[in-house]
Amino acid sequence: LSLHDALPSCMIIDADNGRCLYSSAGHPAPFLIKTRSSQVEELTSEPGAALGMIPNTIYEIHERKLESGDMLFFFTDGLLELMNREGVQFGAAELQKAIINNAHLPPHSFVEVIMYAADAFAEGLDSPDDITLLAVSYNP
């Protein structure tokens, strides 16, 4: 598989130079946390069709350059849809606040704190959807 081929909902990182190629199949956009500058950026893209729903779908590929120490944060939509007792979703605003407040943490601690923030928001209520979190730090 070449880095120039169309890719279904995934990310490829060239560990030697930080070149990052990604595409979306309807999943929430991951976040790029620039630890050196404390900037947080959503890696938005036009979402393609849900993976496997339409045969032979071609997904738009985007490219970014990672710097040493940058962290990528991926999550499923179950995190955003987590609700509290009043029926209010955790949503993008709460997630971005949690990300900004904890961007300095290493990946393993970052994921734990984000999940803790979501659980506290939901007051311990179970999610009707799966919640998966992944944080990856680029350190060549």
PDB file of C-alpha atoms in Angstrom:
ATOM      1  CA  LEU A   1       0.000   0.000   0.000  1.00  0.00           C
ATOM      2  CA  SER A   2       1.471   3.318  -1.052  1.00  0.00           C
ATOM      3  CA  LEU A   3       1.037   6.480   1.008  1.00  0.00           C
ATOM      4  CA  HIS A   4      -0.636   7.945  -2.091  1.00  0.00           C
ATOM      5  CA  ASP A   5      -3.402   5.314  -2.347  1.00  0.00           C
ATOM      6  CA  ALA A   6      -6.964   6.129  -1.263  1.00  0.00           C
ATOM      7  CA  LEU A   7      -7.439   4.940   2.304  1.00  0.00           C
ATOM      8  CA  PRO A   8     -10.680   4.077   4.130  1.00  0.00           C
ATOM      9  CA  SER A   9     -11.038   5.852   7.480  1.00  0.00           C
ATOM     10  CA  CYS A  10      -7.524   5.616   8.801  1.00  0.00           C
ATOM     11  CA  MET A  11      -4.307   7.441   9.499  1.00  0.00           C
ATOM     12  CA  ILE A  12      -0.786   6.600   8.420  1.00  0.00           C
ATOM     13  CA  ILE A  13       2.145   8.242  10.176  1.00  0.00           C
ATOM     14  CA  ASP A  14       5.605   8.063   8.714  1.00  0.00           C
ATOM     15  CA  ALA A  15       7.610   7.735  11.927  1.00  0.00           C
ATOM     16  CA  ASP A  16      10.815   8.895  10.220  1.00  0.00           C
ATOM     17  CA  ASN A  17       9.606  12.338   9.150  1.00  0.00           C
ATOM     18  CA  GLY A  18       6.243  12.966  10.867  1.00  0.00           C
ATOM     19  CA  ARG A  19       4.246  12.964   7.654  1.00  0.00           C
ATOM     20  CA  CYS A  20       0.679  12.092   8.524  1.00  0.00           C
ATOM     21  CA  LEU A  21      -2.010  11.065   5.994  1.00  0.00           C
ATOM     22  CA  TYR A  22      -5.611  10.567   7.074  1.00  0.00           C
ATOM     23  CA  SER A  23      -9.161  10.192   5.809  1.00  0.00           C
ATOM     24  CA  SER A  24     -12.585   9.969   7.406  1.00  0.00           C
ATOM     25  CA  ALA A  25     -15.478   7.569   6.988  1.00  0.00           C
ATOM     26  CA  GLY A  26     -17.939   9.498   9.119  1.00  0.00           C
ATOM     27  CA  HIS A  27     -16.050   9.215  12.406  1.00  0.00           C
ATOM     28  CA  PRO A  28     -15.512  12.262  14.643  1.00  0.00           C
ATOM     29  CA  ALA A  29     -12.453  14.271  13.644  1.00  0.00           C
ATOM     30  CA  PRO A  30      -9.382  13.541  15.763  1.00  0.00           C
ATOM     31  CA  PHE A  31      -7.511  16.318  17.549  1.00  0.00           C
ATOM     32  CA  LEU A  32      -3.896  17.322  17.067  1.00  0.00           C
ATOM     33  CA  ILE A  33      -2.370  18.655  20.267  1.00  0.00           C
ATOM     34  CA  LYS A  34       0.754  20.713  19.605  1.00  0.00           C
ATOM     35  CA  THR A  35       2.443  20.341  22.985  1.00  0.00           C
ATOM     36  CA  ARG A  36       5.245  22.826  22.252  1.00  0.00           C
ATOM     37  CA  SER A  37       2.798  25.677  21.573  1.00  0.00           C
ATOM     38  CA  SER A  38      -0.157  24.381  23.640  1.00  0.00           C
ATOM     39  CA  GLN A  39      -2.381  24.627  20.556  1.00  0.00           C
ATOM     40  CA  VAL A  40      -5.248  22.216  19.979  1.00  0.00           C
ATOM     41  CA  GLU A  41      -6.526  21.673  16.460  1.00  0.00           C
ATOM     42  CA  GLU A  42      -9.383  19.533  15.201  1.00  0.00           C
ATOM     43  CA  LEU A  43      -8.276  17.612  12.098  1.00  0.00           C
ATOM     44  CA  THR A  44     -11.467  18.241  10.186  1.00  0.00           C
ATOM     45  CA  SER A  45     -12.191  16.720   6.823  1.00  0.00           C
ATOM     46  CA  GLU A  46     -15.204  16.042   4.681  1.00  0.00           C
ATOM     47  CA  PRO A  47     -16.456  12.709   6.027  1.00  0.00           C
ATOM     48  CA  GLY A  48     -16.866   9.986   3.468  1.00  0.00           C
ATOM     49  CA  ALA A  49     -19.568   7.348   3.570  1.00  0.00           C
ATOM     50  CA  ALA A  50     -19.599   5.037   6.576  1.00  0.00           C
ATOM     51  CA  LEU A  51     -16.950   2.406   6.073  1.00  0.00           C
ATOM     52  CA  GLY A  52     -18.288  -0.630   4.211  1.00  0.00           C
ATOM     53  CA  MET A  53     -21.666   0.916   3.368  1.00  0.00           C
ATOM     54  CA  ILE A  54     -20.992   1.850  -0.258  1.00  0.00           C
ATOM     55  CA  PRO A  55     -18.747  -0.455  -2.310  1.00  0.00           C
ATOM     56  CA  ASN A  56     -15.669   1.057  -3.968  1.00  0.00           C
ATOM     57  CA  THR A  57     -15.922   4.340  -2.076  1.00  0.00           C
ATOM     58  CA  ILE A  58     -12.915   6.614  -2.480  1.00  0.00           C
ATOM     59  CA  TYR A  59     -12.065   8.709   0.569  1.00  0.00           C
ATOM     60  CA  GLU A  60     -10.444  12.141   0.468  1.00  0.00           C
ATOM     61  CA  ILE A  61      -6.915  12.096   1.880  1.00  0.00           C
ATOM     62  CA  HIS A  62      -5.512  14.946   3.990  1.00  0.00           C
ATOM     63  CA  GLU A  63      -1.923  15.513   5.016  1.00  0.00           C
ATOM     64  CA  ARG A  64      -0.306  17.047   8.113  1.00  0.00           C
ATOM     65  CA  LYS A  65       3.222  17.270   9.417  1.00  0.00           C
ATOM     66  CA  LEU A  66       3.766  16.219  13.029  1.00  0.00           C
ATOM     67  CA  GLU A  67       6.495  17.670  15.215  1.00  0.00           C
ATOM     68  CA  SER A  68       8.237  15.896  18.056  1.00  0.00           C
ATOM     69  CA  GLY A  69       5.961  15.781  21.107  1.00  0.00           C
ATOM     70  CA  ASP A  70       2.713  16.290  19.168  1.00  0.00           C
ATOM     71  CA  MET A  71      -0.156  14.147  20.387  1.00  0.00           C
ATOM     72  CA  LEU A  72      -3.073  12.820  18.350  1.00  0.00           C
ATOM     73  CA  PHE A  73      -6.364  12.074  20.098  1.00  0.00           C
ATOM     74  CA  PHE A  74      -8.936   9.759  18.502  1.00  0.00           C
ATOM     75  CA  PHE A  75     -12.357   8.861  19.913  1.00  0.00           C
ATOM     76  CA  THR A  76     -15.662   7.321  18.911  1.00  0.00           C
ATOM     77  CA  ASP A  77     -18.912   9.273  18.778  1.00  0.00           C
ATOM     78  CA  GLY A  78     -20.112   7.557  21.957  1.00  0.00           C
ATOM     79  CA  LEU A  79     -17.944  10.019  23.895  1.00  0.00           C
ATOM     80  CA  LEU A  80     -19.737  13.037  22.416  1.00  0.00           C
ATOM     81  CA  GLU A  81     -23.175  11.427  22.837  1.00  0.00           C
ATOM     82  CA  LEU A  82     -22.711  10.572  26.526  1.00  0.00           C
ATOM     83  CA  MET A  83     -25.593  12.223  28.433  1.00  0.00           C
ATOM     84  CA  ASN A  84     -26.118  13.489  31.951  1.00  0.00           C
ATOM     85  CA  ARG A  85     -29.329  13.098  33.994  1.00  0.00           C
ATOM     86  CA  GLU A  86     -30.837  16.191  32.326  1.00  0.00           C
ATOM     87  CA  GLY A  87     -30.385  14.633  28.869  1.00  0.00           C
ATOM     88  CA  VAL A  88     -27.579  17.030  27.886  1.00  0.00           C
ATOM     89  CA  GLN A  89     -24.804  15.473  25.797  1.00  0.00           C
ATOM     90  CA  PHE A  90     -21.132  15.753  26.724  1.00  0.00           C
ATOM     91  CA  GLY A  91     -20.657  17.166  23.218  1.00  0.00           C
ATOM     92  CA  ALA A  92     -17.884  18.991  21.420  1.00  0.00           C
ATOM     93  CA  ALA A  93     -17.700  21.997  23.756  1.00  0.00           C
ATOM     94  CA  GLU A  94     -17.140  19.898  26.903  1.00  0.00           C
ATOM     95  CA  LEU A  95     -14.668  17.677  25.064  1.00  0.00           C
ATOM     96  CA  GLN A  96     -12.650  20.638  23.786  1.00  0.00           C
ATOM     97  CA  LYS A  97     -12.570  22.148  27.276  1.00  0.00           C
ATOM     98  CA  ALA A  98     -11.288  18.849  28.718  1.00  0.00           C
ATOM     99  CA  ILE A  99      -8.680  18.559  25.950  1.00  0.00           C
ATOM    100  CA  ILE A 100      -7.376  22.109  26.438  1.00  0.00           C
ATOM    101  CA  ASN A 101      -7.205  21.717  30.231  1.00  0.00           C
ATOM    102  CA  ASN A 102      -5.229  18.474  29.961  1.00  0.00           C
ATOM    103  CA  ALA A 103      -3.152  18.877  26.786  1.00  0.00           C
ATOM    104  CA  HIS A 104       0.073  18.846  28.837  1.00  0.00           C
ATOM    105  CA  LEU A 105      -0.419  15.240  30.017  1.00  0.00           C
ATOM    106  CA  PRO A 106       1.230  12.176  28.459  1.00  0.00           C
ATOM    107  CA  PRO A 107      -1.102   9.983  26.348  1.00  0.00           C
ATOM    108  CA  HIS A 108      -1.953   7.353  29.006  1.00  0.00           C
ATOM    109  CA  SER A 109      -2.844   9.977  31.619  1.00  0.00           C
ATOM    110  CA  PHE A 110      -4.600  12.164  29.052  1.00  0.00           C
ATOM    111  CA  VAL A 111      -6.998   9.381  28.041  1.00  0.00           C
ATOM    112  CA  GLU A 112      -7.769   8.560  31.677  1.00  0.00           C
ATOM    113  CA  VAL A 113      -8.510  12.200  32.530  1.00  0.00           C
ATOM    114  CA  ILE A 114     -10.724  12.722  29.461  1.00  0.00           C
ATOM    115  CA  MET A 115     -12.726   9.605  30.346  1.00  0.00           C
ATOM    116  CA  TYR A 116     -12.961  10.760  33.968  1.00  0.00           C
ATOM    117  CA  ALA A 117     -14.258  14.182  32.830  1.00  0.00           C
ATOM    118  CA  ALA A 118     -16.882  12.543  30.611  1.00  0.00           C
ATOM    119  CA  ASP A 119     -17.933  10.157  33.378  1.00  0.00           C
ATOM    120  CA  ALA A 120     -18.208  13.019  35.880  1.00  0.00           C
ATOM    121  CA  PHE A 121     -20.314  14.984  33.390  1.00  0.00           C
ATOM    122  CA  ALA A 122     -22.619  11.964  32.903  1.00  0.00           C
ATOM    123  CA  GLU A 123     -22.824  11.478  36.673  1.00  0.00           C
ATOM    124  CA  GLY A 124     -21.874   7.821  36.267  1.00  0.00           C
ATOM    125  CA  LEU A 125     -24.714   6.983  33.856  1.00  0.00           C
ATOM    126  CA  ASP A 126     -23.939   4.271  31.324  1.00  0.00           C
ATOM    127  CA  SER A 127     -23.511   5.140  27.666  1.00  0.00           C
ATOM    128  CA  PRO A 128     -25.892   3.612  25.126  1.00  0.00           C
ATOM    129  CA  ASP A 129     -22.993   3.561  22.628  1.00  0.00           C
ATOM    130  CA  ASP A 130     -19.407   2.361  22.761  1.00  0.00           C
ATOM    131  CA  ILE A 131     -16.733   4.786  23.893  1.00  0.00           C
ATOM    132  CA  THR A 132     -13.211   4.260  22.661  1.00  0.00           C
ATOM    133  CA  LEU A 133     -10.344   6.692  23.248  1.00  0.00           C
ATOM    134  CA  LEU A 134      -6.819   6.596  21.845  1.00  0.00           C
ATOM    135  CA  ALA A 135      -4.000   9.098  22.316  1.00  0.00           C
ATOM    136  CA  VAL A 136      -0.698   8.753  20.478  1.00  0.00           C
ATOM    137  CA  SER A 137       2.403  10.881  20.985  1.00  0.00           C
ATOM    138  CA  TYR A 138       4.836  11.387  18.106  1.00  0.00           C
ATOM    139  CA  ASN A 139       8.402  11.094  19.341  1.00  0.00           C
ATOM    140  CA  PRO A 140      10.800  10.281  16.472  1.00  0.00           C
TER     141      PRO A 140
END
